[in-house]
Every structure is written in structure tokens, then in C-alpha cells.
Amino acid sequence: MTKVAITGMGAISAVGRGVAPLWQATRDGACGVSALTIPRHEALRIRIAASVPDFEPADHLTKEEIVRCDRY
């Protein structure tokens, strides 16, 4: 038998960052899909999406990675 240790849980979703907001939204039946509020969204065909609120890419990626990545 293999022992397993869970050392933490995390989530980044359209209803917030962390397990607590995700669990609360799941429990309440809340939806994270809304109108886009990012700059330049007027040029896009898509008007609604499940974007992560208050997400700062620099907190998770290097400058080189940010330049190479799309907003997905």
C-alpha cells in the first residue's frame, strides 16, 4: 500500500482564486461567466467569457513567458 499526503489545495477559476471562492460558488450555484472587461475587448468577436478576476500574469509567469502566451 502506498501512503499519500495531501499538502494543500488550490484553484484559479472564474469565480475567484483559491478553494474557498470556488467551493462557495459551487455550493451557491454561481456562475463565473460574464461580460469581458479586459482592455481591447471591443476588437474581439467574443463578448462574454469566464475570465479570472484580478489575475496578474506576472505573479505566475516570467516576462518572457507572458510575451509568448495568449490570454487563455
XYZ file of C-alpha atoms in Angstrom:
72
model
C 0.000 0.000 0.000
C 1.277 3.477 -0.919
C 0.894 6.343 1.531
C -0.361 9.646 0.169
C -0.132 13.055 1.832
C -2.238 15.972 0.630
C -0.247 19.079 1.457
C -2.553 21.706 0.030
C -5.270 22.557 -2.422
C -5.545 25.410 -4.863
C -7.772 26.657 -7.623
C -7.758 29.524 -10.082
C -11.167 29.921 -11.685
C -13.622 32.488 -12.997
C -15.291 32.723 -9.585
C -12.067 33.647 -7.776
C -8.668 32.475 -6.691
C -8.458 29.740 -4.098
C -10.520 26.828 -2.923
C -12.908 28.866 -0.732
C -14.385 31.036 -3.556
C -14.683 28.000 -5.818
C -16.449 25.963 -3.154
C -18.777 28.868 -2.271
C -19.730 29.378 -5.940
C -20.272 25.650 -6.410
C -22.419 25.470 -3.306
C -24.434 28.578 -4.269
C -24.771 27.637 -7.946
C -22.950 30.829 -9.000
C -21.558 31.205 -12.499
C -18.244 32.867 -13.344
C -19.190 33.662 -16.952
C -19.730 37.396 -17.556
C -19.087 40.239 -19.987
C -15.400 40.757 -20.797
C -13.758 43.663 -19.016
C -10.184 43.314 -20.307
C -8.699 46.147 -22.368
C -9.142 45.846 -26.157
C -12.131 43.503 -25.850
C -14.021 45.715 -28.328
C -11.828 44.352 -31.134
C -12.727 40.762 -30.285
C -15.737 38.830 -31.560
C -16.221 37.261 -28.154
C -18.090 39.438 -25.669
C -18.647 37.059 -22.741
C -16.199 34.638 -21.152
C -15.114 33.010 -17.919
C -12.112 35.192 -17.158
C -10.260 35.079 -13.830
C -10.911 38.223 -11.763
C -7.861 40.141 -10.507
C -5.454 37.799 -12.291
C -1.953 39.213 -12.642
C 0.153 37.085 -15.037
C 3.425 38.453 -13.604
C 2.615 36.730 -10.311
C 2.821 33.349 -12.044
C 4.906 33.755 -15.223
C 8.198 35.319 -16.260
C 8.244 38.298 -18.642
C 9.428 36.025 -21.447
C 6.543 33.621 -20.861
C 3.984 36.437 -20.760
C 5.154 37.753 -24.142
C 4.799 34.285 -25.700
C 1.424 33.418 -24.148
C -2.088 34.186 -25.254
C -4.790 35.167 -22.775
C -6.362 31.739 -22.415
